[in-house]
CSV table of C-alpha atoms and ligand atoms in Angstrom, one decimal:
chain,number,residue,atom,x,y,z
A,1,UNK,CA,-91.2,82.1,-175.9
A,2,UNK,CA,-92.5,83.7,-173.2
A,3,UNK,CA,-96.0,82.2,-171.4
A,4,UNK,CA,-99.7,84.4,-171.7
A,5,UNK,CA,-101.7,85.9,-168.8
A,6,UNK,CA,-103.4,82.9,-168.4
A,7,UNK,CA,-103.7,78.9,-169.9
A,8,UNK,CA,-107.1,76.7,-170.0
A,9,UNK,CA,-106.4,73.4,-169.7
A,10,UNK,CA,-108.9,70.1,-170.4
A,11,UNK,CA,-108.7,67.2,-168.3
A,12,UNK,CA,-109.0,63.7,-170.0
A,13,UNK,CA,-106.3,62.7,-172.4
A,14,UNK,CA,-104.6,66.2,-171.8
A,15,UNK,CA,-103.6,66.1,-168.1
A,16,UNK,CA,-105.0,62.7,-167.7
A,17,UNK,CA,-103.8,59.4,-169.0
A,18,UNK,CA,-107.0,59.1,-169.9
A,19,UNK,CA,-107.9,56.6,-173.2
A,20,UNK,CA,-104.9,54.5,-172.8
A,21,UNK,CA,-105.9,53.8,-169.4
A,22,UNK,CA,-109.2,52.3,-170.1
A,23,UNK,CA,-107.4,51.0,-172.9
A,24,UNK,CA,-105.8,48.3,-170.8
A,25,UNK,CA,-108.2,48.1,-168.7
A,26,UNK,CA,-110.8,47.0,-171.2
A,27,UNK,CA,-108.1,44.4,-172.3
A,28,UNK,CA,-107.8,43.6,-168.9
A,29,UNK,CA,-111.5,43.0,-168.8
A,30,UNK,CA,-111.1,40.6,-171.8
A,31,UNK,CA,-108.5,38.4,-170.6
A,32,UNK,CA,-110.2,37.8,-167.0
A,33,UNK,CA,-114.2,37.4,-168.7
A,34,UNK,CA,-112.0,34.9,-171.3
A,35,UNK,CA,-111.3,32.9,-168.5
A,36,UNK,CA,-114.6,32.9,-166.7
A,37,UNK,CA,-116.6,32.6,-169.8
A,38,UNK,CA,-116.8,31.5,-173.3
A,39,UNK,CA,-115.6,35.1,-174.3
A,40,UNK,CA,-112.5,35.4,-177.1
A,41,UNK,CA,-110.6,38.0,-175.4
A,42,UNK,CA,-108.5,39.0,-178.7
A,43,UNK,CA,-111.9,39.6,-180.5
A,44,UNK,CA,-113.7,41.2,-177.4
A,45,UNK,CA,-110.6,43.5,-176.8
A,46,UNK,CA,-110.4,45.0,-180.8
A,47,UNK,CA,-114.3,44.8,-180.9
A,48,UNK,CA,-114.5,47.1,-177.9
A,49,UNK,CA,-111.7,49.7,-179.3
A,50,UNK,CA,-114.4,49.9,-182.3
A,51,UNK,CA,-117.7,50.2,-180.3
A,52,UNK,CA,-116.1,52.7,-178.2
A,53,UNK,CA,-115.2,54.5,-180.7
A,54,UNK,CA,-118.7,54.3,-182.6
A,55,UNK,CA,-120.5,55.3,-179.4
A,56,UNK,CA,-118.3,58.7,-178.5
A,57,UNK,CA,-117.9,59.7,-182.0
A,58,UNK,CA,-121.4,60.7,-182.8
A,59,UNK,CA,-122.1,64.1,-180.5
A,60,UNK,CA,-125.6,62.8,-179.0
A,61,UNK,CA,-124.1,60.0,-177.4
A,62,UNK,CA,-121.0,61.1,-176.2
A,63,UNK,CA,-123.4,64.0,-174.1
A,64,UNK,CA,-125.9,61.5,-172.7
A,65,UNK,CA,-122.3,59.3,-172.5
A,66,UNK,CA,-120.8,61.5,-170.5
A,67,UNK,CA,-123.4,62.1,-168.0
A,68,UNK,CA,-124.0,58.7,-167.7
A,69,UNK,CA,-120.6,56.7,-167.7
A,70,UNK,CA,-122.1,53.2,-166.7
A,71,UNK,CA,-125.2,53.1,-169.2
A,72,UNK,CA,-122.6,54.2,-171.8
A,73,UNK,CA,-119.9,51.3,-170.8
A,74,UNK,CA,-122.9,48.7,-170.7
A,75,UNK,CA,-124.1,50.2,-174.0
A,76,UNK,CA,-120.2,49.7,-175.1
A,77,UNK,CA,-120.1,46.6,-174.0
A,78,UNK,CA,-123.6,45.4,-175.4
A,79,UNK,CA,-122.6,46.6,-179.0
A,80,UNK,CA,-119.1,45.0,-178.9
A,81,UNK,CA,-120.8,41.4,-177.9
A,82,UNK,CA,-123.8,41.9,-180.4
A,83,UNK,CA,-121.0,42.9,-183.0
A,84,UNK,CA,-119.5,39.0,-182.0
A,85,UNK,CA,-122.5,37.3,-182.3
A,86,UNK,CA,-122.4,37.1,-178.4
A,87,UNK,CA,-125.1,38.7,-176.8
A,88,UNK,CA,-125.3,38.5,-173.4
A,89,UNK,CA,-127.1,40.9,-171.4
A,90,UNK,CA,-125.9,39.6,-167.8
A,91,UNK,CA,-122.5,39.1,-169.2
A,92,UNK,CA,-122.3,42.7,-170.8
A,93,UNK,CA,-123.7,43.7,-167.0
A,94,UNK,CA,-120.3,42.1,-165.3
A,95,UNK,CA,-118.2,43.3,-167.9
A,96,UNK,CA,-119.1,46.9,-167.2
A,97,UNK,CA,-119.0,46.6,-163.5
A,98,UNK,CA,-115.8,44.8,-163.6
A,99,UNK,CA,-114.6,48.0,-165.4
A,100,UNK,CA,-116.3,50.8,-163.4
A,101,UNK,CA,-115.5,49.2,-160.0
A,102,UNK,CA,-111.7,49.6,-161.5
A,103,UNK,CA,-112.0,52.7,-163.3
A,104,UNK,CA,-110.5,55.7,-161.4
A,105,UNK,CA,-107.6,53.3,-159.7
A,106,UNK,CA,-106.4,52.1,-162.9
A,107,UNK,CA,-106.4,56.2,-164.5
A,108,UNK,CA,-102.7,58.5,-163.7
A,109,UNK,CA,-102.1,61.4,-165.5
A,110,UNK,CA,-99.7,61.9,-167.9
A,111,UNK,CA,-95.4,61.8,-167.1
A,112,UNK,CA,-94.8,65.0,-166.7
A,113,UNK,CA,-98.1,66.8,-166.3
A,114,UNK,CA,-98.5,67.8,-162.8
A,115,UNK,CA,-95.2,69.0,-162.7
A,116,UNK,CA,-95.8,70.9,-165.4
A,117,UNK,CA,-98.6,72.8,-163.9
A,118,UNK,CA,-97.1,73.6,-160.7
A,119,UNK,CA,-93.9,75.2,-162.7
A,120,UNK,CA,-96.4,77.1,-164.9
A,121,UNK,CA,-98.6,78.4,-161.4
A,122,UNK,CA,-94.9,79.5,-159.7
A,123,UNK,CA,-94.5,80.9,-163.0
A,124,UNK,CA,-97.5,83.2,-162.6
A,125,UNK,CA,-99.3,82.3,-165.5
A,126,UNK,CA,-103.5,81.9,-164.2
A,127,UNK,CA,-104.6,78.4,-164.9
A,128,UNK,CA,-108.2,77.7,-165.8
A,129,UNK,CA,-109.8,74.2,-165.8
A,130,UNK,CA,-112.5,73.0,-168.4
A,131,UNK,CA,-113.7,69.6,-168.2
A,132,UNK,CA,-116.4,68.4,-170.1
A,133,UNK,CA,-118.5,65.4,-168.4
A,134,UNK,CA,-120.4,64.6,-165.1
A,135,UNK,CA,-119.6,67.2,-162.1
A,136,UNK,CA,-119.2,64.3,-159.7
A,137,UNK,CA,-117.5,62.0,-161.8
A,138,UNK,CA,-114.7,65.3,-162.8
A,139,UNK,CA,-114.7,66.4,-159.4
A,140,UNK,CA,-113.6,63.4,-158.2
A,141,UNK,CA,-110.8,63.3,-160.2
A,142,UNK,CA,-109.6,67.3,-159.9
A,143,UNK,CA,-109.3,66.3,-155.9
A,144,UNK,CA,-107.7,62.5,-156.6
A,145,UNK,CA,-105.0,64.4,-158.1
A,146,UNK,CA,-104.7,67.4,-156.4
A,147,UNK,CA,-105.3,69.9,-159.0
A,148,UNK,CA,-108.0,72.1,-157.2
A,149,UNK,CA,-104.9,74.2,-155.5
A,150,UNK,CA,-103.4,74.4,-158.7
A,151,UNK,CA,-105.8,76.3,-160.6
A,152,UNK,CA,-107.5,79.5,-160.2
A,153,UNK,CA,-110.7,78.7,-162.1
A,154,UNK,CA,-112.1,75.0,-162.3
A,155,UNK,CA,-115.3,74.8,-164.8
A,156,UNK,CA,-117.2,71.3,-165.3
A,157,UNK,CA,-119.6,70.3,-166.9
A,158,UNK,CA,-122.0,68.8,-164.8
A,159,UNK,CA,-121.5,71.5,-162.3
A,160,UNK,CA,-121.5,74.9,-164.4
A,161,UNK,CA,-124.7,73.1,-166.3
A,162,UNK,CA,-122.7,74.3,-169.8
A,163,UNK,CA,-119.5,72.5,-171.3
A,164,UNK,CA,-117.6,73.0,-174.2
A,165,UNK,CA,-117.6,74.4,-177.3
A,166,UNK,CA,-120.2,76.7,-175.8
A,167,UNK,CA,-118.7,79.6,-175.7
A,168,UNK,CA,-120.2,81.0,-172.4
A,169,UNK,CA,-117.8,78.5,-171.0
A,170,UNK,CA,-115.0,79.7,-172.5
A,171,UNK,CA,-116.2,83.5,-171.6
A,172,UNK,CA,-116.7,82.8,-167.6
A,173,UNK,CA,-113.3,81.6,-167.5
A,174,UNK,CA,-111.5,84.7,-169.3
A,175,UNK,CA,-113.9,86.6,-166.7
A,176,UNK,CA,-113.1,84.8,-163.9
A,177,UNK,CA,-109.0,84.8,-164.7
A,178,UNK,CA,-109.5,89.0,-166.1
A,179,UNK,CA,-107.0,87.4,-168.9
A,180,UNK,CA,-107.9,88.9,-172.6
A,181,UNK,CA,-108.9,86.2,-175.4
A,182,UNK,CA,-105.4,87.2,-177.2
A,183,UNK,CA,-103.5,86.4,-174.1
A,184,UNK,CA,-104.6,82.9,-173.3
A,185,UNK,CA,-104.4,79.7,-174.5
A,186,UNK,CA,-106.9,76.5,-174.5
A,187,UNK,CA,-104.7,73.5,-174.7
A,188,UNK,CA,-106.6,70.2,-175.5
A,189,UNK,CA,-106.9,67.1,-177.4
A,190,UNK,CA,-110.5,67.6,-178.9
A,191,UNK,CA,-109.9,69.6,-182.0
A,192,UNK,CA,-113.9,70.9,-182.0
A,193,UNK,CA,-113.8,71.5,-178.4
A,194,UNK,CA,-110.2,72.7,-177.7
A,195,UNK,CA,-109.1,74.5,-180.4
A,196,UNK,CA,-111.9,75.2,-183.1
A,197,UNK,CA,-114.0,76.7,-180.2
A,198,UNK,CA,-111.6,78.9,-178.5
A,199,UNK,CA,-109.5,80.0,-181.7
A,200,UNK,CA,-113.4,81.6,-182.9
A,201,UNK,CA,-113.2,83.7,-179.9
A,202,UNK,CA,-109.5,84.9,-180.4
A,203,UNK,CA,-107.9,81.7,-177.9
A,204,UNK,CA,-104.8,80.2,-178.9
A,205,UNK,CA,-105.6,76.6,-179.4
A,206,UNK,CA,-103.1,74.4,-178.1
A,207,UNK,CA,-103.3,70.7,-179.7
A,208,UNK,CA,-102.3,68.2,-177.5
A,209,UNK,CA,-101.4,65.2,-179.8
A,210,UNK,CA,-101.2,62.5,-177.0
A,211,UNK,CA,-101.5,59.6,-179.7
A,212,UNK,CA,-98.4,61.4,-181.5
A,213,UNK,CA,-100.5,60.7,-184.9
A,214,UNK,CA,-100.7,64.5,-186.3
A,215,UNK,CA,-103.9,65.7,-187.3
A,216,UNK,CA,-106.2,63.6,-188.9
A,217,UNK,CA,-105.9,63.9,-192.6
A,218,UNK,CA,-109.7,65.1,-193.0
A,219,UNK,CA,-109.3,68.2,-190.6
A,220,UNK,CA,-110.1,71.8,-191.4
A,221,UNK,CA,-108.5,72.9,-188.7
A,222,UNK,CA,-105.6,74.6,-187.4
A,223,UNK,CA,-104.0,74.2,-184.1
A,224,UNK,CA,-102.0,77.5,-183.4
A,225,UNK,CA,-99.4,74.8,-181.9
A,226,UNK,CA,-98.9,71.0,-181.8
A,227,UNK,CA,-97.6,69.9,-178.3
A,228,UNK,CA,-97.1,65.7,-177.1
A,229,UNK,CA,-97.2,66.5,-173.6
A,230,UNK,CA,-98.0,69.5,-171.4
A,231,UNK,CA,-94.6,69.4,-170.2
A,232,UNK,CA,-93.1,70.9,-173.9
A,233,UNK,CA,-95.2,74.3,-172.1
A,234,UNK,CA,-92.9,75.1,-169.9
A,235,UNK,CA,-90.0,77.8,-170.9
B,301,MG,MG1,-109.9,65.6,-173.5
């Protein structure tokens, strides 16, 4: 296989170890409120999987979500305790700044990934950045990791004032790379976002399966490729 004129890559859950990170952090969060409080950290931990869940899944809160982290952790947080039959407002307050003031420490990216796009950049392939989500709260992240050297094009959110699927988003950055749709690839681990979006404009749509569960059964569609880890990109 040999690589395109140029590869998009998402952040969170795709370069980023990004979901199983707050995973244990949110369990984290149990176990330490379970000792301060009444709180039943088995029950808070697999309520909070489910609230989290609930609240990115529909697309109206995951946007205000996203552009408001803390409201949507408290909001998280809120739903999980109502869900227990523990409502606490000042509790669900601690609980989320427990978590943010943890956050970005606790998050790595994935084995393999950084290397990964350094072997792909000495490789000559043009590396574009799309990150959906607050500019400030991205940013950060893109320098904590050094990836602004490593790409040639770094669109966020927050900042570019457009994110995914739109596809002006997807446009500015084969514009910005001078790559043709047919010679790029998106990889990502939203399948509306990542794949569906670019594959309508002639992208390759790269799934990155980072759960390793395939695609969900009620799917229509089709990932041109199924990868675990970024790392599987390199020839
Ligand atoms: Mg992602």
């Amino acid at each position: 296989m040999t690589y395109p004129t140029a590869i998009l890559f998402d952040l969170d859950d795709t370069i980023l170890d990004t979901t199983l990170s707050a995973d244990r952090l949110w369990s984290r969060a149990a176990e330490h409120f379970a000792k301060h409080t009444g709180l039943d950290a088995t029950a808070f931990d697999v309520q909070m999987k489910i609230s989290r869940e609930w609240f990115w899944s529909d697309p109206q809160r995951n946007l205000a979500g996203r552009m408001d982290l803390y409201k949507a952790r408290a909001g998280c947080v809120e739903h999980a305790l109502k869900t227990l039959d523990a409502s606490n407002n000042q509790l669900a307050t601690s609980i989320a700044d427990w978590f943010t003031e943890r956050r970005i420490t606790e998050m790595k990216p994935f084995d393999g990934a950084i290397d990964a796009l350094h072997s792909l950049k000495q490789a000559n392939v043009r590396l574009g950045l799309i990150s959906n989500g607050k500019g400030e709260t991205q940013r950060d992240k893109v320098i904590r990791f050094g990836l602004e050297p490593l790409f040639d094009c770094i669109i966020l959110e927050g900042e570019f004032g457009i994110g995914k699927p739109d596809r002006r988003v997807f446009d500015h950055a084969l514009s910005e790379l001078n790559a043709k749709p047919a010679d790029t690839w998106m990889v990502g681990d939203n399948l509306q976002w990542e794949i569906a979006a670019p594959q309508a404009l002639g992208i390759k749509g790269i799934w990155l399966d980072w759960r390793g569960t395939g695609l969900p059964p009620n799917t229509n569609i089709t990932p041109d490729r199924i990868i675990r880890s970024i790392a599987e990109l390199v020839v």
